[in-house]
CSV table of C-alpha atoms and ligand atoms in Angstrom, one decimal:
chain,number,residue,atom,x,y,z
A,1,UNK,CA,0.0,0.0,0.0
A,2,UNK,CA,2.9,2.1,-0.6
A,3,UNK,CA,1.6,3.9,-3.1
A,4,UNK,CA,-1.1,5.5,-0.8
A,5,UNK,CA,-0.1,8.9,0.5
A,6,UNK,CA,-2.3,8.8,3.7
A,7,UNK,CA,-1.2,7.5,6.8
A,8,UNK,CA,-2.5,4.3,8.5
A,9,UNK,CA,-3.9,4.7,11.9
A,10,UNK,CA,-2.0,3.4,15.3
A,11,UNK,CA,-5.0,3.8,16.9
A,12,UNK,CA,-8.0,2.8,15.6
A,13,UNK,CA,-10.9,4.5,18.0
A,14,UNK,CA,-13.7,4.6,15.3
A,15,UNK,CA,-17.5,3.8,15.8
A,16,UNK,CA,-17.2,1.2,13.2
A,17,UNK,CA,-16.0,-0.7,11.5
A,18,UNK,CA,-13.4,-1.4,14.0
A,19,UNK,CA,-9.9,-3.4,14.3
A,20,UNK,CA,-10.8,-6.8,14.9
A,21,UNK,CA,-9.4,-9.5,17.2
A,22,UNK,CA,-6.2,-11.4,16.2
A,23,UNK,CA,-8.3,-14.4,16.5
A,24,UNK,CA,-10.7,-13.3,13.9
A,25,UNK,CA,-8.0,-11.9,11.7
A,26,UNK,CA,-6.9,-15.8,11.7
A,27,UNK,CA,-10.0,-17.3,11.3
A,28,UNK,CA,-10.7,-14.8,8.2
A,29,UNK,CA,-7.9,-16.9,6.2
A,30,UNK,CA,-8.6,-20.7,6.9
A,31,UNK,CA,-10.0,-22.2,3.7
A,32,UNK,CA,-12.5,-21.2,1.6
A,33,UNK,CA,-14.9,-24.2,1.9
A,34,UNK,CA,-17.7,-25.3,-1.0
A,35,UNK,CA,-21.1,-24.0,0.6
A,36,UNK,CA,-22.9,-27.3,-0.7
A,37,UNK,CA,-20.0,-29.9,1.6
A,38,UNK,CA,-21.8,-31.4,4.2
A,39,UNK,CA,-18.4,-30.2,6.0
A,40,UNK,CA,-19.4,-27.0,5.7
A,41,UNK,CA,-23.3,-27.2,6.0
A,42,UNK,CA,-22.4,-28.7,9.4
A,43,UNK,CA,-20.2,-25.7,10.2
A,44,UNK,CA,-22.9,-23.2,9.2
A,45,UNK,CA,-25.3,-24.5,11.5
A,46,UNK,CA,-23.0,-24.7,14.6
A,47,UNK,CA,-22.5,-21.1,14.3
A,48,UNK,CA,-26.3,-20.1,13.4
A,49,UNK,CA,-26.7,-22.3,16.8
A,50,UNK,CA,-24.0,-20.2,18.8
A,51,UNK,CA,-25.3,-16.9,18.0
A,52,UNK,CA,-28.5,-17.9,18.7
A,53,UNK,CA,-26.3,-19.0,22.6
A,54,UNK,CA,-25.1,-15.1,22.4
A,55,UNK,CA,-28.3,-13.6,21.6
A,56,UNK,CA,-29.8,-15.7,23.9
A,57,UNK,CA,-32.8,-17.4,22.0
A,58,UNK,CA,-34.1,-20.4,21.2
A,59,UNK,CA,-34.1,-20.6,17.3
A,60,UNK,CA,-31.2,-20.8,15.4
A,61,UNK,CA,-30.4,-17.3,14.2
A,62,UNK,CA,-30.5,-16.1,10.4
A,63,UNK,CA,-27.3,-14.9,9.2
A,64,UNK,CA,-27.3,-12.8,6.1
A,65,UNK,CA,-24.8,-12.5,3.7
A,66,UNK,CA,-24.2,-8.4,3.1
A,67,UNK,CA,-23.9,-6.0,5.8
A,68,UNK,CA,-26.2,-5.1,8.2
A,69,UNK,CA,-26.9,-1.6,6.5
A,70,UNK,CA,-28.2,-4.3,3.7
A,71,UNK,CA,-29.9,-6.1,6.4
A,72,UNK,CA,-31.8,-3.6,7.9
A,73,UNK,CA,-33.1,-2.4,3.7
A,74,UNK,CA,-34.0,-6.5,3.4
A,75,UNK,CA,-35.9,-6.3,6.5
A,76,UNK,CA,-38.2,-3.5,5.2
A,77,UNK,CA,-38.9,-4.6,2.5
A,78,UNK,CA,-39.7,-8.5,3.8
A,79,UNK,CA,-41.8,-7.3,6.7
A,80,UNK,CA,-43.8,-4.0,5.8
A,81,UNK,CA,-46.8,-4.9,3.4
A,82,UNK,CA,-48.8,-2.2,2.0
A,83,UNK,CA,-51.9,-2.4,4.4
A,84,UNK,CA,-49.0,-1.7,7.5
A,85,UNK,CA,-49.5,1.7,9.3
A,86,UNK,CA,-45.3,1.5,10.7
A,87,UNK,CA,-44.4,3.7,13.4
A,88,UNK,CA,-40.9,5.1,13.2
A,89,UNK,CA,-38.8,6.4,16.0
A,90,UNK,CA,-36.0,8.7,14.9
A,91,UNK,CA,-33.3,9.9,17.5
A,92,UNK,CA,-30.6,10.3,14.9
A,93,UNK,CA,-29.2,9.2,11.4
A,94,UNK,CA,-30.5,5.7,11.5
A,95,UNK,CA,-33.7,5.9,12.9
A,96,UNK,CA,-34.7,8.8,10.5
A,97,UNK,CA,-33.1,6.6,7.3
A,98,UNK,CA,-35.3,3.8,8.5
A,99,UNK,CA,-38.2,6.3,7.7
A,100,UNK,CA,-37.4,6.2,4.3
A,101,UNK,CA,-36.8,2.6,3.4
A,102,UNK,CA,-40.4,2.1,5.5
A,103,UNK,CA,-42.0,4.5,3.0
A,104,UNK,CA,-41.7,2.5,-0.1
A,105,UNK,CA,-43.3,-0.2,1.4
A,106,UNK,CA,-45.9,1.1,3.7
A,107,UNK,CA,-49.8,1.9,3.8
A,108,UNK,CA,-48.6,5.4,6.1
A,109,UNK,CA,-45.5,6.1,8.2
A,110,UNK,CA,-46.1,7.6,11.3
A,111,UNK,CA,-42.9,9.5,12.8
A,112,UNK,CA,-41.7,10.5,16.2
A,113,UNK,CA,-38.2,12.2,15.8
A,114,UNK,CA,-36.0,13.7,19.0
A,115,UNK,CA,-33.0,16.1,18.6
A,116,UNK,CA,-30.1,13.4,18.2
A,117,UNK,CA,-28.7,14.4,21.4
A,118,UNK,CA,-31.2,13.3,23.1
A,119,UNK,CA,-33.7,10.2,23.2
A,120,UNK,CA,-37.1,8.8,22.6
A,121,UNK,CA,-39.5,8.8,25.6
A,122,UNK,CA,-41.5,5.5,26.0
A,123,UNK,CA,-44.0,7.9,26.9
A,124,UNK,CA,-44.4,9.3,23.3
A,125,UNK,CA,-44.7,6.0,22.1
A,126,UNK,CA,-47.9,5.1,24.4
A,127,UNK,CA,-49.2,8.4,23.1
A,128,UNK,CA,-48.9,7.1,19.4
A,129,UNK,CA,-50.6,4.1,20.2
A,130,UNK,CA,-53.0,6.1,21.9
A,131,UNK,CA,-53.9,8.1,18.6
A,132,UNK,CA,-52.9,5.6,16.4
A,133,UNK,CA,-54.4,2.0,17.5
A,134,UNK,CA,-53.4,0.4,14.4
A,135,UNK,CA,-49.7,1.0,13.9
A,136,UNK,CA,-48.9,-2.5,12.8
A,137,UNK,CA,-44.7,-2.1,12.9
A,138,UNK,CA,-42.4,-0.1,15.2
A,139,UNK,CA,-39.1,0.4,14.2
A,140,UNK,CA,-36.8,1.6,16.7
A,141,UNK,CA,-32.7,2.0,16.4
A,142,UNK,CA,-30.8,1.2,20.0
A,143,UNK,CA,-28.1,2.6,19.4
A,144,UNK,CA,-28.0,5.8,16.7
A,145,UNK,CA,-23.8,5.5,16.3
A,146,UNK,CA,-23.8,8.9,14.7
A,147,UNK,CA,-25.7,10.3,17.9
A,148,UNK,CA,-23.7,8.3,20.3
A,149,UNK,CA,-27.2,8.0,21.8
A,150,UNK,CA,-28.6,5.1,23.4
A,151,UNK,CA,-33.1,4.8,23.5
A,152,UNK,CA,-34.9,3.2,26.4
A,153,UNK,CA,-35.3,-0.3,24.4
A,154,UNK,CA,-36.9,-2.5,27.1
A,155,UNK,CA,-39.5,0.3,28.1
A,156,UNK,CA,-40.4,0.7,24.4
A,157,UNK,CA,-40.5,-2.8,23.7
A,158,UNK,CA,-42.9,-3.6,26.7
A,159,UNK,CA,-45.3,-1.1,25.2
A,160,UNK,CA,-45.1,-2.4,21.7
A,161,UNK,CA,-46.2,-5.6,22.9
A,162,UNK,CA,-49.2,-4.3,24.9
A,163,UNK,CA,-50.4,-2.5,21.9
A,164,UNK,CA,-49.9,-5.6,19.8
A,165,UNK,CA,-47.6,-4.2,17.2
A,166,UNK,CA,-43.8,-5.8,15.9
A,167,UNK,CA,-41.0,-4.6,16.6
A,168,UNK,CA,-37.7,-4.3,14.6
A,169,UNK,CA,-34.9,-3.3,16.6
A,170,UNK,CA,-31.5,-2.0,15.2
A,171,UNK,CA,-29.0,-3.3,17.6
A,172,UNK,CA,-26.0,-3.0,15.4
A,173,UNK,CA,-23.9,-1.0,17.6
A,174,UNK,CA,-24.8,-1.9,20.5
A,175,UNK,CA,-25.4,-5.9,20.6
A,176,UNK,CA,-22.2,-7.2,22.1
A,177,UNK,CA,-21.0,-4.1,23.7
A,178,UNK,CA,-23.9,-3.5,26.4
A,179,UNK,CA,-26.3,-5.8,28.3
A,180,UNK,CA,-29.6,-6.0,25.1
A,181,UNK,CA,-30.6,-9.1,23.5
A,182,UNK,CA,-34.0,-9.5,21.7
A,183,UNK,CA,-36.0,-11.2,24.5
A,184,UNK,CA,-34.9,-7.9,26.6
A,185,UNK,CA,-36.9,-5.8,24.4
A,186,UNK,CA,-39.6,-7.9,22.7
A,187,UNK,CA,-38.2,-7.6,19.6
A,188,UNK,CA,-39.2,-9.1,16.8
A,189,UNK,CA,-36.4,-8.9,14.4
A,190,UNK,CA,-33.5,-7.8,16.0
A,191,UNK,CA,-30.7,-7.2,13.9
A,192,UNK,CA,-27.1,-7.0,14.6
A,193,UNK,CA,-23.2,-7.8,13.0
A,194,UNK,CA,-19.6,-8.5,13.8
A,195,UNK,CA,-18.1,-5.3,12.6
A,196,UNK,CA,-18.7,-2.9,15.6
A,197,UNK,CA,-18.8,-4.5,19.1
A,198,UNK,CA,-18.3,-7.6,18.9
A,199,UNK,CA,-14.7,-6.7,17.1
A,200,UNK,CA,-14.8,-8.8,13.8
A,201,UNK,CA,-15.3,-8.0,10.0
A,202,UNK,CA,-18.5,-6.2,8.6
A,203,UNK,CA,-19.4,-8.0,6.0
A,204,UNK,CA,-22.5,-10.0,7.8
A,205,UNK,CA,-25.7,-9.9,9.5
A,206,UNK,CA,-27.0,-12.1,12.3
A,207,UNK,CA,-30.6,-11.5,12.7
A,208,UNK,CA,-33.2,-13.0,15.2
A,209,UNK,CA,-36.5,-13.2,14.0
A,210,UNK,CA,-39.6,-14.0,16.0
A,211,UNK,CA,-42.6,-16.5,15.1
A,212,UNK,CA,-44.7,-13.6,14.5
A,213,UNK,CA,-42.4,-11.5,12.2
A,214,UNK,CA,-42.3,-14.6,10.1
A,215,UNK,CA,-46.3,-15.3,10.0
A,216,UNK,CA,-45.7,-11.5,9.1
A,217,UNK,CA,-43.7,-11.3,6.2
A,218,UNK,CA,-45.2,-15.2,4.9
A,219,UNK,CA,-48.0,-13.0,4.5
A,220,UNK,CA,-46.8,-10.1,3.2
A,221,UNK,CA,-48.0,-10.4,-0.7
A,222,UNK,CA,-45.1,-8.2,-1.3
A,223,UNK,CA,-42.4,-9.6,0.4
A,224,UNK,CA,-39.4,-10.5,-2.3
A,225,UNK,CA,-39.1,-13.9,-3.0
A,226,UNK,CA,-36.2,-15.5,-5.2
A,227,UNK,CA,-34.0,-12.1,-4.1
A,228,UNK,CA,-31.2,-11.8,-2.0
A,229,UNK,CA,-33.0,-9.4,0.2
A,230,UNK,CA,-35.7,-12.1,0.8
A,231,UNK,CA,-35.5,-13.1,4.4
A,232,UNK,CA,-37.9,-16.0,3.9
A,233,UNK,CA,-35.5,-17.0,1.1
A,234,UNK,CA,-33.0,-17.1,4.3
A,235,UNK,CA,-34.9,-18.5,6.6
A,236,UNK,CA,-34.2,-22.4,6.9
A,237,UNK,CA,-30.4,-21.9,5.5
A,238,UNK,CA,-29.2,-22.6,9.3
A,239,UNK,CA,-30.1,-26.2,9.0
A,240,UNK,CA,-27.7,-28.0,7.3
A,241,UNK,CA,-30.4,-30.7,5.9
A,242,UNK,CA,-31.3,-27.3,3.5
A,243,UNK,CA,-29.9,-25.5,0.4
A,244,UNK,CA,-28.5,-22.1,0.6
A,245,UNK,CA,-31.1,-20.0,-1.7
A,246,UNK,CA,-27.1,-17.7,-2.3
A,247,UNK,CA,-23.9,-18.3,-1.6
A,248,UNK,CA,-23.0,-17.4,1.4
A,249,UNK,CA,-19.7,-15.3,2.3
A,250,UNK,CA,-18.1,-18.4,3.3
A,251,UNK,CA,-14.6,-16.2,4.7
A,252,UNK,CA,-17.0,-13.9,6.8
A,253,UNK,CA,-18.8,-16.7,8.0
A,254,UNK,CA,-15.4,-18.2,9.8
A,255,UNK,CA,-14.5,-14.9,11.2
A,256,UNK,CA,-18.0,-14.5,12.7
A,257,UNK,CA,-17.4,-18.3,14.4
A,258,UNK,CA,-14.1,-16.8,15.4
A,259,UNK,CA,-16.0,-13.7,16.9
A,260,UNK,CA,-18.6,-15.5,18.6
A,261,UNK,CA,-16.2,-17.9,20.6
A,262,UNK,CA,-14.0,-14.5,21.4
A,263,UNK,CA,-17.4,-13.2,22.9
A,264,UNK,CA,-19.0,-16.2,24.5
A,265,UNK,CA,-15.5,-17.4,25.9
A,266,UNK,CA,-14.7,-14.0,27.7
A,267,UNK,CA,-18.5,-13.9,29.0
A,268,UNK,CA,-20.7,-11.3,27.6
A,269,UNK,CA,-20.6,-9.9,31.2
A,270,UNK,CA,-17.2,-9.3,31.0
A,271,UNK,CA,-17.3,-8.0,28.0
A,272,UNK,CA,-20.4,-5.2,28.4
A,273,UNK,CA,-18.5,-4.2,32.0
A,274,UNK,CA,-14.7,-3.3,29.8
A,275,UNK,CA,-17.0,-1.2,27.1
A,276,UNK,CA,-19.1,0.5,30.2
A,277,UNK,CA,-15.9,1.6,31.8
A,278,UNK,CA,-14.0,3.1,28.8
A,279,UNK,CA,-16.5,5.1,28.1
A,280,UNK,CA,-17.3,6.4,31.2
A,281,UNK,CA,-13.6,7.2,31.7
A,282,UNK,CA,-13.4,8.8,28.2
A,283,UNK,CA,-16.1,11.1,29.1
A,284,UNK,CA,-15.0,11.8,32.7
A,285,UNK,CA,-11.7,13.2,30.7
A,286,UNK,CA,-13.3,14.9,27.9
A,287,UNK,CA,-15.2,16.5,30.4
A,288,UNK,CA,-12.7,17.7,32.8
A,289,UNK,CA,-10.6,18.8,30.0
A,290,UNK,CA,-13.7,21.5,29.2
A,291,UNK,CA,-14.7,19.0,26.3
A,292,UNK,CA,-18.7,19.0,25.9
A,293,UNK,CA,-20.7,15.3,25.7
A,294,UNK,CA,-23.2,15.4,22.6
A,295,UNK,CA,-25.5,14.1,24.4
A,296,UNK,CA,-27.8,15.5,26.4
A,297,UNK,CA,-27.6,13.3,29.8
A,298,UNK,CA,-25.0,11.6,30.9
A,299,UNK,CA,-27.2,8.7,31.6
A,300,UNK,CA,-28.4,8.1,27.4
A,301,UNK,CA,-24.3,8.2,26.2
A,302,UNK,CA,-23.6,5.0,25.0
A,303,UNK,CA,-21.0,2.9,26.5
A,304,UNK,CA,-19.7,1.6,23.0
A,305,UNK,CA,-19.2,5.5,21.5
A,306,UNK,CA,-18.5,8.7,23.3
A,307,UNK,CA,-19.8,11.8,21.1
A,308,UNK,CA,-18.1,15.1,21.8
A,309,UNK,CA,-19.0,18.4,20.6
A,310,UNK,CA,-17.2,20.7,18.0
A,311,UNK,CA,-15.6,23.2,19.8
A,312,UNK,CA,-17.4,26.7,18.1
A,313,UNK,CA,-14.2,28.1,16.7
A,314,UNK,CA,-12.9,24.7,15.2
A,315,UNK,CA,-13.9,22.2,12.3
A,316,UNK,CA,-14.1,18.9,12.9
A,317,UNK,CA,-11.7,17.9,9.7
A,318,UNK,CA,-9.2,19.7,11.6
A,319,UNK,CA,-8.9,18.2,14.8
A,320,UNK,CA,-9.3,14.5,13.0
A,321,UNK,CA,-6.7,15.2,11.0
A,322,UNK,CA,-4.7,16.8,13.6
A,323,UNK,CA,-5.3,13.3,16.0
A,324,UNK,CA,-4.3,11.9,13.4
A,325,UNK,CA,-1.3,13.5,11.8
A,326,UNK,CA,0.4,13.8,15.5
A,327,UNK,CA,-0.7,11.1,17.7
A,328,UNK,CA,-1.8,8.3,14.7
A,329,UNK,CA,-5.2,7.8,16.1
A,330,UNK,CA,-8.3,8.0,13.9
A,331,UNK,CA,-12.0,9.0,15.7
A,332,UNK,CA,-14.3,8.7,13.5
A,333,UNK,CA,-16.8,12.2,12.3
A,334,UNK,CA,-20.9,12.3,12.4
A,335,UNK,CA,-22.9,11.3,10.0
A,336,UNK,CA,-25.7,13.3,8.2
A,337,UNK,CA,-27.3,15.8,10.5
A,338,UNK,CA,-24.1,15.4,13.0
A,339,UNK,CA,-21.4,15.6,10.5
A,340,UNK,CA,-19.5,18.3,11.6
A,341,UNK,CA,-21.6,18.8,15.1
A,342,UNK,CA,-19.6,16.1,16.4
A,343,UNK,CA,-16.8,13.5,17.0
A,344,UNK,CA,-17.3,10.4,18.0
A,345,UNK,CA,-14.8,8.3,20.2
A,346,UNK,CA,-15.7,4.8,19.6
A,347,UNK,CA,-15.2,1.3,22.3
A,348,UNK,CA,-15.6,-1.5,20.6
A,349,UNK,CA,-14.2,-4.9,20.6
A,350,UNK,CA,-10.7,-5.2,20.8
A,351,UNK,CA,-10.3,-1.3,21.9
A,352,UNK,CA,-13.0,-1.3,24.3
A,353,UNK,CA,-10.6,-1.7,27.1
A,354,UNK,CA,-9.8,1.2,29.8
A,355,UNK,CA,-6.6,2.3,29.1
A,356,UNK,CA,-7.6,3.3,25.4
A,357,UNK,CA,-9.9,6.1,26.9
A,358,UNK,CA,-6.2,7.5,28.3
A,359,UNK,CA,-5.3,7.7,24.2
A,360,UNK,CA,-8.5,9.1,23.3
A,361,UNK,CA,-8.5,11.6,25.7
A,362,UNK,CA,-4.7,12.6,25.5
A,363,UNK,CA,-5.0,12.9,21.7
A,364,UNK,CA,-7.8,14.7,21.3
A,365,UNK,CA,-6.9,17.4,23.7
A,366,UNK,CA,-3.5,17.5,22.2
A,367,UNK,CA,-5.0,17.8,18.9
A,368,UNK,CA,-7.3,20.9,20.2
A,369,UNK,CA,-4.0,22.1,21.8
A,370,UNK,CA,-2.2,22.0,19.0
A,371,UNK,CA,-5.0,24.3,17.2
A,372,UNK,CA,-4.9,27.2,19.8
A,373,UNK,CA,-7.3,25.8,22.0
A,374,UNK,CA,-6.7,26.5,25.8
A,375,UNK,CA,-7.7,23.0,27.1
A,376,UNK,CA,-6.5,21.7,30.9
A,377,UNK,CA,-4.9,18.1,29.4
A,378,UNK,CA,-3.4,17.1,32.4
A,379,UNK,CA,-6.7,17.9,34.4
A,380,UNK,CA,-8.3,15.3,31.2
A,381,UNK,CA,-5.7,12.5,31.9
A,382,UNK,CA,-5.8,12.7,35.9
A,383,UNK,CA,-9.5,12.4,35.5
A,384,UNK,CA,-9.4,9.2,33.0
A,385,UNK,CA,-6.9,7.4,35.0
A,386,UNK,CA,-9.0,8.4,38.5
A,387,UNK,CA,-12.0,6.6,36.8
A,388,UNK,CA,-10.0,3.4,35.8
A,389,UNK,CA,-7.9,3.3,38.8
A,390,UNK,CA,-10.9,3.3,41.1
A,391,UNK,CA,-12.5,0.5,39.0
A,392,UNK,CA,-9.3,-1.7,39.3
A,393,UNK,CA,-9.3,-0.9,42.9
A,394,UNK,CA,-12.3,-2.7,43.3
B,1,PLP,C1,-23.0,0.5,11.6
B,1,PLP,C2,-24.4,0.6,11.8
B,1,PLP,C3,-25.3,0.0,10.8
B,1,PLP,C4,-24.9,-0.7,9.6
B,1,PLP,O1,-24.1,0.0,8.8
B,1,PLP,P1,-23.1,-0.7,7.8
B,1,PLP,O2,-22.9,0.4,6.8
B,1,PLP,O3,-23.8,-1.8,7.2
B,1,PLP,O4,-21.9,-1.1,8.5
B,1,PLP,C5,-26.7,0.1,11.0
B,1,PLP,N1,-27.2,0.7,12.1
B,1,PLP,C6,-26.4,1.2,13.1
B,1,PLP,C7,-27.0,1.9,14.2
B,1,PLP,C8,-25.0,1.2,12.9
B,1,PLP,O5,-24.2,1.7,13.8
């Protein structure tokens, strides 16, 4: 790559896609198996089985074979029939592109959209219900990543099911990193990938999908069939008694084994506490360096990705380039409506371990240092490292 004139990063602090495990970087170059040897039919459905052990359900889970941007498009367009009223909740770039996919599809599309620095009220969504009794579909996104938001899942899943309605739940960002699974929220298709916190390669989906999302979409006249993006195409593929209606990305499909057993074998647990306490010492230094959280409580940052503001007199293209350029670390920018606004600090996987939040802090205040701004660094660093020292102390 010698020919490229940009730098590779050091330090990889992105919201996604992010380095992955060694272990995953191994298990990306064993052989390429043929899909249709009973070798590898057998391997496909031990590790539909074991992410259906780390999302904690029952049925074996449908993995898809694009990313989970392409996932989230294919469950649109299997689920939402033209008679379904879909209710979309929009906290930031996500949730509001959901809208959009929905609209193609659906009878009407009912909206509820926050400021993305802050989060939807569970409240708001009885209140829909309320003047809308036949919203049919709720879609709801856990995580924004380019709000570095997190929404009251569980609360808005309980009232989803009281009303009767299904409920699609983009996990993408957070699955893996923090304590959510689909049972915790009633969802019924809760989607999710290898590429953000559970440290692996984005090139797949693992989706859970519930007996009434598929009664759902079986009866969806309009539900693709024969097509990539069909779901019910998908939906026996686990088994390894049945065809594969594609080929699936047999590469990606070892690194996801590879990614599961890093997961499963440190204990989820273990995992969620090492995101929770990087990010809460990366904002406990952003914060005592005079750094501003995007978000508007404390208590809705996400553990996985720590959104900062834009100072006023700055651009975020400089201080990114100025991380990057001195220290070697990459953040990564908003997206949309937060380009700009914001920089997000992302914990995930392999980086999702205290001591990183030291690096993210001390490079971006020596990147804001470094473009005039007065910023207390040593008062950023002190307050990182009191964080993690009193968690270790434990
Ligand atoms: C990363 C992400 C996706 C998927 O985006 P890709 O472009 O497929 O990686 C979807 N939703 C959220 C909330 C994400 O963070």
């Amino acid at each position: 790559m010698n020919h490229i004139r940009e730098k590779e990063p050091i330090f990889t602090l992105s919201a996604g896609p992010v380095a992955a495990y060694p272990r995953v970087l191994r298990a990306l170059s064993s052989p390429i198996q043929y899909d249709y040897d009973a070798y590898f039919q057998a391997f496909y459905e031990s590790v539909a089985r074991k992410c259906s052990t780390a999302l904690r359900t029952k049925e074996p889970a449908l993995i898809l074979h694009y990313e989970p941007a392409a996932a989230i498009e294919a469950a649109a367009t299997s689920l939402i029939g033209p008679d379904d009223v879909v209710l979309n909740l929009a906290s930031g770039v996500y949730g509001k592109g959901f809208g959009y996919w929905s609209a193609r599809y659906n009878k009407e599309l009912v909206e509820i959209e926050v400021p993305y620095n802050e989060a939807i009220d569970p409240q708001q969504v009885e209140d829909a219900f309320r003047r809308r009794p036949d919203i049919r579909i709720v879609s709801l996104v856990h995580h924004d990543t380019p709000s570095g938001t997190i929404n009251p899942a569980r609360e808005i899943g309980a009232t989803v099911r009281k009303h009767g309605a299904l409920l699609l739940v983009d996990a993408v960002s957070s699955f893996g990193g923090m304590d959510i699974h689909p049972g915790d929220c009633n969802a019924d298709i809760f989607i999710t990938g290898p590429g953000k916190c559970l440290g692996g390669a984005p090139g797949v989906t693992i989706v859970a999908v519930s007996d009434r999302a598929w009664e759902h979409m079986a009866a969806n006249p309009k539900a693709p069939r024969a097509s990539v993006l069909s779901y019910l195409d998908w939906r026996d593929a686990w088994s390894k008694e049945k065809p594969f209606p594609f080929t699936p990305s047999v590469a990606e499909v070892n690194g996801l084994d590879a990614v599961l057993d890093q997961y499963l074998e440190e204990g989820a647990e273990n995992v969620w506490q090492r995101h929770a306490l990087t990010a809460k010492a990366c904002r406990a230094g952003m914060q005592a360096m005079g750094v501003k959280l995007w978000a508007k409580t404390e208590e809705i940052a996400s553990p996985t990705t720590t959104a900062v503001r834009v100072p006023e007199s700055l651009s975020d293209s400089a201080i990114l380039s100025a991380a990057k350029d001195l220290y070697g670390v990459a953040f990564s920018a908003g997206r949309g409506d937060t380009l700009g606004k914001l920089i997000r600090i992302g914990h995930m996987g392999p980086v999702a371990e205290p001591f990183y939040a030291v690096i993210a802090v001390s490079a971006f205040g020596g990147a804001l240092r470094c473009l005039g701004q007065k910023i207390d660094l040593t008062a950023g660093v002190e307050a990182t490292m009191a964080v993690i020292d009193a968690a270790k102390k434990k």
